[in-house]
Amino acid sequence: MLRKKQMNKINNIGVLTSGGDSPGMNAAIRAVVRAAIYYDVKVTGILRGYEGLINNDFVDMDRKSVANIIQRGGTILKTARSDAFKTTEGRSLAYQNLKAQNIDALVVIGGDGTFTGANIFSKEFNFPIIGLPGTIDNDLVGTDFTIGYDSAINTVVDAVDKIRDTAESHDRLFIVEVMGRDSGLIALRSGIGVGAEAIMIPEANMNVDDILHKLDHSRKDKSSKIIIIAEGDDAGGAFKVGEVLQEKYPQYDTKISVLGHIQRGGKPTCMDRVLASRFGVAAVEGLLNGEKGVMVGQINREITFTPFDHAIKHIDAEKVSSTWLKLIDILSF
Ligand code: F6P
């Protein structure tokens, strides 16, 4: 058939989604399933991430089970954050269940928590695993973009454009909180995209006085002001910053908007669908060519494989360089 001569024999690939869902996860599942079938490999779905491995929640996947899902947000395999998988007992149960199902390799789709678990498990049992970066946070090293990031920032831009209309009509200052517990990358790009007057992100170490200074120096002819703050910023979230600003800046009628989980749902953008499709095929081909313990990524349009140890490092100086922060200052001046 179409299957190449494999370096290591893989007859059955398990696929799961884990951690916070992200738009495009379904497109990634579809690509993994279709690529496995193309190479004549069986593919088994695992429900609710690592919880499904431990609880024996397996489903056979075929071409039809992934039909008509490329455009859907969420994940048809469901997802969870598993505490049991953090224990040695949980992981050895998962390994026994995988063996009983004759699954020889895994594709895990998720973020840093997912890859931390995969890294430990693959070393503990010498089990081949490849990760696909599926998180709206874009906070993984070894890929320019993660699956879901583009959709999430477009959701933010859409929401904040609406907020700008009303802010402008009422001459108001809005503090908009976006997701990103450990990372300000959603705030950074969406902030540029909406023409924010300032952004507050964990990586930039900015306090409320810095924001006041920026507001003083931003365009005077623009009666509305938008500050985008990442959920994980040290200043403590939109409500806390709002209180201080209202006190120090009484001339502004300050309003707060927390966008929350709408950023995680909805149709994936075409960018995310294509990225997920490419990653899914690369993961299957990578496994068949002997890759393991790595995350698939795309850097400068090329497919890359980065060891889990490195991918979960969080800090990517390029992604949060001062050049990006300066861009906001220049554009709101
Ligand atoms: O990691 C993805 C993410 O959406 C973060 O941006 C956010 O901080 C976190 O998950 C929220 O997680 P939960 O849905 O479990 O509250």
PDB file of C-alpha atoms and ligand atoms in Angstrom, residues 20-21 81 135-137 179-182 186 231 261 264, ligand 1:
ATOM      1  CA  GLY A  20      -7.471  23.736  27.868  1.00  0.00           C
ATOM      2  CA  ASP A  21      -9.170  23.214  24.497  1.00  0.00           C
ATOM      3  CA  ARG A  81      -6.550  18.279  33.198  1.00  0.00           C
ATOM      4  CA  THR A 135      -3.216  26.071  23.072  1.00  0.00           C
ATOM      5  CA  ILE A 136      -4.603  29.572  22.624  1.00  0.00           C
ATOM      6  CA  ASP A 137      -1.664  30.913  24.668  1.00  0.00           C
ATOM      7  CA  MET A 179      -6.734  35.025  28.814  1.00  0.00           C
ATOM      8  CA  GLY A 180      -3.174  33.998  29.518  1.00  0.00           C
ATOM      9  CA  ARG A 181      -2.445  32.741  33.015  1.00  0.00           C
ATOM     10  CA  ASP A 182       1.297  32.534  32.423  1.00  0.00           C
ATOM     11  CA  ILE A 186      -2.766  36.975  23.508  1.00  0.00           C
ATOM     12  CA  GLU A 231      -5.149  37.516  33.131  1.00  0.00           C
ATOM     13  CA  HIS A 261     -13.755  31.608  27.895  1.00  0.00           C
ATOM     14  CA  ARG A 264     -11.387  29.430  23.692  1.00  0.00           C
TER      15      ARG A 264
HETATM   16  O1  F6P B   1      -3.970  27.538  28.768  1.00  0.00           O
HETATM   17  C1  F6P B   1      -5.127  27.968  28.123  1.00  0.00           C
HETATM   18  C2  F6P B   1      -5.958  28.842  29.044  1.00  0.00           C
HETATM   19  O2  F6P B   1      -7.120  29.246  28.343  1.00  0.00           O
HETATM   20  C3  F6P B   1      -5.239  30.042  29.635  1.00  0.00           C
HETATM   21  O3  F6P B   1      -5.161  31.143  28.767  1.00  0.00           O
HETATM   22  C4  F6P B   1      -6.100  30.311  30.825  1.00  0.00           C
HETATM   23  O4  F6P B   1      -5.373  31.015  31.793  1.00  0.00           O
HETATM   24  C5  F6P B   1      -6.467  28.925  31.301  1.00  0.00           C
HETATM   25  O5  F6P B   1      -6.382  28.082  30.164  1.00  0.00           O
HETATM   26  C6  F6P B   1      -7.829  28.813  31.915  1.00  0.00           C
HETATM   27  O6  F6P B   1      -8.049  27.496  32.253  1.00  0.00           O
HETATM   28  P1  F6P B   1      -9.467  26.930  32.763  1.00  0.00           P
HETATM   29  O7  F6P B   1     -10.378  26.870  31.597  1.00  0.00           O
HETATM   30  O8  F6P B   1      -9.152  25.571  33.289  1.00  0.00           O
HETATM   31  O9  F6P B   1      -9.925  27.880  33.794  1.00  0.00           O
END
